[in-house]
Amino acid sequence: MSLKKGIALAAGVGFGVPLVFGVGIVFAASGDDDGGGGGGGGGGAVVAGGKLRVGKGFVPAKYAGLIEKAAADCDQGLSPGILAAQIQAESNFDPTATSYEYVRDKNGKIIKKIPLAKGISQFIDGTWASQGIDGNGDGVKDVRDPEDAIPSQGRMMCDLVKKAKKYGHYNGSPIELALSGYNAGWGWVDYYKGVPPERFAEGQTYNYVREIVKNAANLTMPDSGGGKLSSEGWTLPVSGALGTPYRQKGSAWSSGYHTGVDFPVPTGTPIKAAGPGVVHSAGWAGAYGNEVVIKHDDGKYSQYAHMAGTPLVKAGQKVEGGQQIGVSGETGNTFGPHLHFEIRTGPGYGTDVSPIAYLRTRGVNV
């Protein structure tokens, strides 16, 4: 069920409008809510890649190819997992899904039921008129045809990611900003200078972003076939003592707890890739300052934040464990120079797991 309930949508076009007296929106996509976690700040650009998990509980086989092609057609680094998780949140892969706006009188009685968002990608009429395309070339632009709706969603998200990359000072990664724009309208992203906070529209855009970023990893196949994790080439990311531990609670963090582990080291200390992988993103990431995110062979990601200066690696570059990727600093939201290090199940904020426990599975003595 979509998390857009309570917002009169103008996806990608100006401002969406929060609920006003007498109007409610209920999204009637099939399936159950999955809950959220993830999103809401930090992280770098998402790059394309990865096959989707197909089957019951994952992506229906008949839509997997459409989603993967829509992602591959985007030159901005849009992952098929993000598109699949977005569709799951919008309609649970139901092309017949319809969301309704209910108009009530002053006593709360429903006096009118108006269809609002439609189809597998939940486009409203105004947005479909400007963003919809004839994806299968049959001469009809049908919002309820997945062969039209999914390519349209991919193109719209691609445009939003491209736009989001121009706003590196906003709170949130490009993909998180794009998801916010798709859900509530880019005007609200501009208004809040980032992902709208939890207080906006009863948290619906905030949780929409969190759910999708979390579930994207679950819907994407890992790069390796599983089995015992290799310990070859794995190391601590920096030479220094441990500082703030993982999951320490406090108001200093937007999530209410520390999502990684800190190494309090002087500015300029070399930062190394903890293990071999491919650079997922590198550059400015809002509250995280200059960061690098690396994808590893098991589909996990390591993140290195608050670097001084420009990272020494670029997205798409292969790196070895122990290879220097930058130097420590105090860019972004920080109270002093240190390395903030995370291990994630997905590329973005909110998918964190214990970094120390993970390094130990890789044979690192810590």
Coordinates of C-alpha atoms in Angstrom, one line a residue:
M1 CA 0.0 0.0 0.0
S2 CA 1.4 3.4 -1.0
L3 CA 2.8 5.7 1.7
K4 CA 1.5 8.7 -0.2
K5 CA -1.8 8.8 1.7
G6 CA -2.5 12.3 2.9
I7 CA -0.7 14.1 0.1
A8 CA -2.5 15.5 -2.9
L9 CA 0.2 14.6 -5.3
A10 CA 1.9 16.7 -8.0
A11 CA 4.9 14.4 -8.5
G12 CA 7.8 16.2 -10.0
V13 CA 5.7 19.3 -10.8
G14 CA 5.8 22.0 -8.2
F15 CA 4.2 21.5 -4.8
G16 CA 2.1 18.6 -3.6
V17 CA -0.6 19.8 -1.2
P18 CA -1.0 18.4 2.3
L19 CA -4.4 17.4 3.5
V20 CA -6.9 20.2 4.0
F21 CA -10.2 20.0 5.8
G22 CA -12.7 17.7 4.2
V23 CA -10.3 15.9 1.9
G24 CA -8.6 12.6 2.5
I25 CA -6.7 10.3 0.2
V26 CA -6.7 6.5 0.6
F27 CA -4.5 4.3 -1.6
A28 CA -6.1 1.1 -2.5
A29 CA -3.2 -0.9 -4.0
S30 CA -3.3 -4.6 -3.3
G31 CA -1.0 -6.2 -0.8
D32 CA 0.2 -5.3 2.7
D33 CA 2.5 -2.6 3.9
D34 CA 6.1 -3.8 4.5
G35 CA 7.2 -1.2 7.0
G36 CA 10.2 1.0 6.6
G37 CA 13.7 1.8 7.5
G38 CA 16.4 3.7 5.5
G39 CA 16.4 7.0 3.6
G40 CA 16.2 10.5 5.0
G41 CA 19.7 11.8 4.6
G42 CA 23.3 11.1 3.5
G43 CA 24.5 8.7 0.8
G44 CA 25.8 9.3 -2.7
A45 CA 24.5 8.8 -6.2
V46 CA 23.0 5.4 -6.9
V47 CA 24.6 3.5 -9.8
A48 CA 23.0 1.1 -12.1
G49 CA 23.6 -2.6 -11.8
G50 CA 22.4 -5.9 -10.3
K51 CA 19.7 -8.4 -11.3
L52 CA 16.4 -8.4 -9.6
R53 CA 15.2 -11.2 -7.3
V54 CA 12.3 -12.9 -9.1
G55 CA 9.6 -15.0 -7.6
K56 CA 7.1 -15.0 -4.7
G57 CA 7.8 -12.3 -2.2
F58 CA 10.1 -10.5 -4.6
V59 CA 9.6 -9.2 -8.2
P60 CA 7.0 -10.8 -10.4
A61 CA 8.9 -12.4 -13.4
K62 CA 6.6 -10.7 -15.9
Y63 CA 7.8 -7.2 -14.7
A64 CA 11.4 -7.9 -14.0
G65 CA 12.7 -7.3 -17.5
L66 CA 10.7 -4.1 -17.9
I67 CA 12.1 -2.7 -14.6
E68 CA 15.7 -3.7 -15.5
K69 CA 15.4 -2.1 -18.9
A70 CA 13.9 1.1 -17.5
A71 CA 16.9 1.4 -15.1
A72 CA 19.4 0.5 -17.8
D73 CA 17.9 3.2 -20.1
C74 CA 18.8 5.9 -17.4
D75 CA 22.3 7.3 -17.7
Q76 CA 22.2 8.8 -14.2
G77 CA 22.8 5.6 -12.3
L78 CA 19.4 4.4 -11.4
S79 CA 19.3 0.9 -9.9
P80 CA 16.5 -1.6 -10.9
G81 CA 16.2 -2.4 -7.2
I82 CA 15.1 1.2 -6.4
L83 CA 12.5 1.1 -9.2
A84 CA 11.2 -2.3 -8.1
A85 CA 11.0 -1.3 -4.4
Q86 CA 9.2 1.9 -5.5
I87 CA 6.6 -0.1 -7.5
Q88 CA 6.2 -2.4 -4.5
A89 CA 5.5 0.5 -2.3
E90 CA 3.2 2.2 -4.8
S91 CA 1.0 -0.7 -5.9
N92 CA 2.6 -4.0 -4.8
F93 CA 3.0 -4.8 -8.5
D94 CA -0.7 -4.5 -9.2
P95 CA -1.4 -2.8 -12.6
T96 CA -5.1 -2.5 -11.6
A97 CA -4.4 -0.5 -8.4
T98 CA -6.3 2.7 -7.9
S99 CA -6.0 5.3 -5.1
Y100 CA -8.9 7.4 -4.2
E101 CA -9.5 10.9 -2.8
Y102 CA -12.5 11.1 -0.4
V103 CA -14.3 14.3 0.1
R104 CA -16.2 14.5 3.4
D105 CA -18.7 16.9 4.8
K106 CA -18.2 18.7 8.1
N107 CA -19.5 15.6 10.0
G108 CA -17.0 13.3 8.4
K109 CA -19.4 11.6 6.1
I110 CA -18.0 10.7 2.7
I111 CA -19.9 12.6 0.0
K112 CA -17.6 12.0 -3.0
K113 CA -15.1 9.3 -4.0
I114 CA -12.7 10.5 -6.7
P115 CA -10.1 8.2 -8.4
L116 CA -6.6 9.7 -7.9
A117 CA -3.5 7.7 -8.7
K118 CA -3.7 4.8 -11.1
G119 CA -1.8 1.7 -12.3
I120 CA 1.3 -0.2 -11.3
S121 CA 3.3 3.1 -10.9
Q122 CA 0.5 5.1 -9.4
F123 CA 0.4 8.2 -11.7
I124 CA -2.1 10.9 -11.2
D125 CA -3.8 12.2 -14.4
G126 CA -1.9 15.5 -14.5
T127 CA 1.5 13.8 -14.1
W128 CA 0.7 11.0 -16.5
A129 CA -0.3 13.6 -19.2
S130 CA 3.1 15.2 -18.9
Q131 CA 5.3 12.3 -18.0
G132 CA 3.6 9.2 -19.5
I133 CA 5.1 7.6 -22.7
D134 CA 4.0 4.9 -25.1
G135 CA 6.6 2.4 -23.9
N136 CA 5.7 -0.5 -26.0
G137 CA 5.0 1.5 -29.2
D138 CA 1.5 0.2 -29.7
G139 CA 0.2 3.8 -30.3
V140 CA -1.6 4.0 -26.9
K141 CA -0.2 5.7 -23.8
D142 CA -2.1 3.6 -21.1
V143 CA -1.4 4.3 -17.5
R144 CA -2.7 0.8 -16.6
D145 CA -0.3 -0.9 -19.0
P146 CA 2.9 -1.8 -17.2
E147 CA 4.7 -1.7 -20.6
D148 CA 3.9 2.0 -20.7
A149 CA 3.8 2.9 -16.9
I150 CA 7.2 1.3 -15.9
P151 CA 9.2 3.0 -18.7
S152 CA 7.4 6.2 -17.8
Q153 CA 8.3 5.8 -14.1
G154 CA 11.9 5.1 -15.0
R155 CA 12.2 8.2 -17.2
M156 CA 10.6 10.4 -14.6
M157 CA 12.9 9.0 -11.9
C158 CA 15.9 9.4 -14.1
D159 CA 15.1 13.1 -14.7
L160 CA 14.6 13.6 -11.0
V161 CA 17.9 12.0 -10.1
K162 CA 19.6 14.2 -12.7
K163 CA 18.0 17.2 -11.2
A164 CA 18.8 16.1 -7.6
K165 CA 22.5 15.9 -8.5
K166 CA 22.5 19.7 -8.9
Y167 CA 21.6 20.1 -5.2
G168 CA 24.5 18.4 -3.4
H169 CA 24.0 20.8 -0.4
Y170 CA 20.5 19.4 0.2
N171 CA 19.9 16.8 2.9
G172 CA 19.7 13.5 1.2
S173 CA 21.4 11.5 -1.6
P174 CA 20.3 12.1 -5.2
I175 CA 18.1 9.0 -5.1
E176 CA 16.4 10.0 -1.8
L177 CA 15.7 13.5 -3.2
A178 CA 14.4 11.9 -6.4
L179 CA 12.1 9.6 -4.5
S180 CA 10.8 12.6 -2.4
G181 CA 10.1 14.5 -5.6
Y182 CA 8.2 11.6 -7.1
N183 CA 6.1 11.2 -4.0
A184 CA 5.4 14.7 -3.0
G185 CA 6.6 17.0 -5.7
W186 CA 9.9 18.7 -6.1
G187 CA 8.6 21.9 -4.6
W188 CA 8.6 20.3 -1.2
V189 CA 12.2 19.1 -1.7
D190 CA 13.2 22.7 -2.4
Y191 CA 11.1 24.0 0.5
Y192 CA 12.9 21.7 3.0
K193 CA 16.2 21.7 1.2
G194 CA 16.2 18.0 1.2
V195 CA 14.0 15.0 2.1
P196 CA 10.9 16.4 3.8
P197 CA 11.1 15.7 7.5
E198 CA 8.9 13.3 9.4
R199 CA 6.5 16.0 10.5
F200 CA 5.6 16.7 6.9
A201 CA 2.3 15.1 5.8
E202 CA 2.3 12.8 8.8
G203 CA 5.7 11.3 7.8
Q204 CA 4.4 9.8 4.6
T205 CA 7.1 11.1 2.2
Y206 CA 9.8 10.5 4.8
N207 CA 8.7 6.9 5.3
Y208 CA 8.1 6.3 1.6
V209 CA 11.8 7.1 1.1
R210 CA 12.9 5.0 4.0
E211 CA 10.9 2.0 2.9
I212 CA 12.1 2.1 -0.7
V213 CA 15.8 2.5 0.2
K214 CA 15.6 -0.4 2.6
N215 CA 13.7 -2.8 0.3
A216 CA 15.7 -2.1 -2.8
A217 CA 18.5 -4.3 -1.4
N218 CA 16.1 -7.1 -0.6
L219 CA 14.8 -7.1 -4.2
T220 CA 18.3 -7.2 -5.8
M221 CA 20.5 -10.3 -6.2
P222 CA 23.9 -10.2 -4.5
D223 CA 26.9 -10.3 -6.8
S224 CA 28.3 -13.5 -5.4
G225 CA 26.8 -16.9 -5.1
G226 CA 26.9 -17.0 -1.4
G227 CA 29.0 -19.4 0.8
K228 CA 31.7 -18.4 3.2
L229 CA 32.9 -14.9 2.9
S230 CA 36.4 -14.4 1.8
S231 CA 38.8 -12.7 4.2
E232 CA 41.5 -11.9 1.5
G233 CA 42.3 -8.3 1.3
W234 CA 40.2 -7.1 4.2
T235 CA 41.5 -4.6 6.8
L236 CA 40.5 -1.8 9.1
P237 CA 39.6 1.3 7.1
V238 CA 42.0 3.6 9.1
S239 CA 44.8 3.2 11.6
G240 CA 43.3 4.5 14.8
A241 CA 41.4 3.6 17.9
L242 CA 37.6 3.1 17.9
G243 CA 35.5 6.0 19.0
T244 CA 31.7 6.4 19.1
P245 CA 30.3 2.8 18.9
Y246 CA 27.6 1.5 16.6
R247 CA 23.9 2.1 17.7
Q248 CA 24.8 4.6 20.5
K249 CA 21.7 6.6 21.2
G250 CA 21.5 10.3 21.2
S251 CA 19.9 13.4 19.7
A252 CA 23.0 14.2 17.6
W253 CA 21.8 11.8 15.0
S254 CA 18.6 12.1 12.9
S255 CA 17.8 8.4 13.4
G256 CA 18.2 8.7 17.2
Y257 CA 21.2 6.5 17.1
H258 CA 24.7 6.2 15.6
T259 CA 24.5 4.3 12.3
G260 CA 28.2 3.4 12.1
V261 CA 31.4 3.4 14.1
D262 CA 33.8 6.4 14.4
F263 CA 37.6 6.4 14.3
P264 CA 38.7 9.7 15.8
V265 CA 41.9 10.4 13.8
P266 CA 43.5 13.7 12.7
T267 CA 42.6 15.4 9.5
G268 CA 44.7 14.0 6.6
T269 CA 44.9 10.4 8.0
P270 CA 44.9 8.0 5.0
I271 CA 41.5 6.1 4.6
K272 CA 41.6 2.7 3.0
A273 CA 39.0 0.5 1.4
A274 CA 38.1 -2.1 4.0
G275 CA 37.9 -4.7 1.3
P276 CA 37.9 -5.3 -2.4
G277 CA 34.9 -4.0 -4.4
V278 CA 33.6 -1.5 -6.9
V279 CA 33.1 2.2 -5.9
H280 CA 29.3 2.8 -5.9
S281 CA 29.6 6.6 -5.3
A282 CA 32.2 9.2 -4.4
G283 CA 31.7 12.8 -3.6
W284 CA 29.6 15.2 -1.6
A285 CA 26.8 13.7 0.4
G286 CA 25.2 16.4 2.6
A287 CA 25.4 15.6 6.3
Y288 CA 28.1 13.0 5.6
G289 CA 30.3 15.5 3.8
N290 CA 32.7 14.0 1.3
E291 CA 32.2 10.3 1.3
V292 CA 32.9 7.1 -0.6
V293 CA 30.5 4.1 -0.8
I294 CA 31.9 0.7 -2.0
K295 CA 29.9 -2.3 -3.1
H296 CA 31.4 -5.7 -2.1
D297 CA 31.1 -9.2 -3.5
D298 CA 28.2 -10.2 -1.2
G299 CA 26.1 -7.2 -2.1
K300 CA 27.0 -5.3 1.1
Y301 CA 28.3 -1.7 1.0
S302 CA 30.9 0.0 3.1
Q303 CA 30.7 3.8 3.6
Y304 CA 33.5 6.2 4.5
A305 CA 32.3 9.7 5.5
H306 CA 33.5 13.2 6.5
M307 CA 36.6 13.0 4.2
A308 CA 38.8 16.1 3.7
G309 CA 38.9 17.2 0.1
T310 CA 37.9 15.2 -3.0
P311 CA 38.0 11.4 -2.7
L312 CA 40.8 9.7 -4.6
V313 CA 38.5 7.2 -6.4
K314 CA 35.4 7.6 -8.7
A315 CA 32.1 5.7 -9.1
G316 CA 32.6 2.5 -11.1
Q317 CA 36.2 2.1 -10.2
K318 CA 37.5 -1.3 -8.9
V319 CA 39.4 -1.1 -5.7
E320 CA 41.5 -3.5 -3.6
G321 CA 41.3 -3.9 0.1
G322 CA 43.8 -1.6 1.8
Q323 CA 43.9 0.8 -1.2
Q324 CA 43.8 4.4 -0.2
I325 CA 40.5 6.1 -1.2
G326 CA 40.9 9.5 0.6
V327 CA 41.9 11.2 3.8
S328 CA 40.0 11.9 7.0
G329 CA 38.5 15.2 7.7
E330 CA 35.5 16.9 9.2
T331 CA 33.3 17.8 6.3
G332 CA 29.5 17.7 6.7
N333 CA 27.8 17.5 10.1
T334 CA 30.6 16.7 12.6
F335 CA 32.1 17.9 15.8
G336 CA 35.7 17.2 14.9
P337 CA 37.9 15.3 12.5
H338 CA 37.2 11.5 12.3
L339 CA 36.2 8.7 10.0
H340 CA 32.6 7.7 10.1
F341 CA 32.4 4.1 8.8
E342 CA 29.3 2.1 8.0
I343 CA 28.4 -1.3 6.6
R344 CA 25.1 -1.4 4.8
T345 CA 22.8 -3.9 3.1
G346 CA 21.9 -1.2 0.5
P347 CA 23.7 1.9 -0.8
G348 CA 21.8 4.5 1.3
Y349 CA 21.2 5.7 4.8
G350 CA 19.1 3.5 7.1
T351 CA 20.3 0.1 5.8
D352 CA 23.1 -0.2 8.4
V353 CA 24.3 -3.3 10.1
S354 CA 27.0 -3.7 12.7
P355 CA 30.3 -2.7 11.1
I356 CA 32.5 -4.4 13.7
A357 CA 30.6 -7.7 13.5
Y358 CA 30.8 -7.6 9.7
L359 CA 34.6 -6.9 9.7
R360 CA 35.1 -9.9 11.9
T361 CA 33.2 -12.2 9.5
R362 CA 35.8 -11.0 7.0
G363 CA 38.7 -12.0 9.2
V364 CA 39.6 -8.5 10.5
N365 CA 41.0 -8.5 14.0
V366 CA 39.0 -5.8 15.7

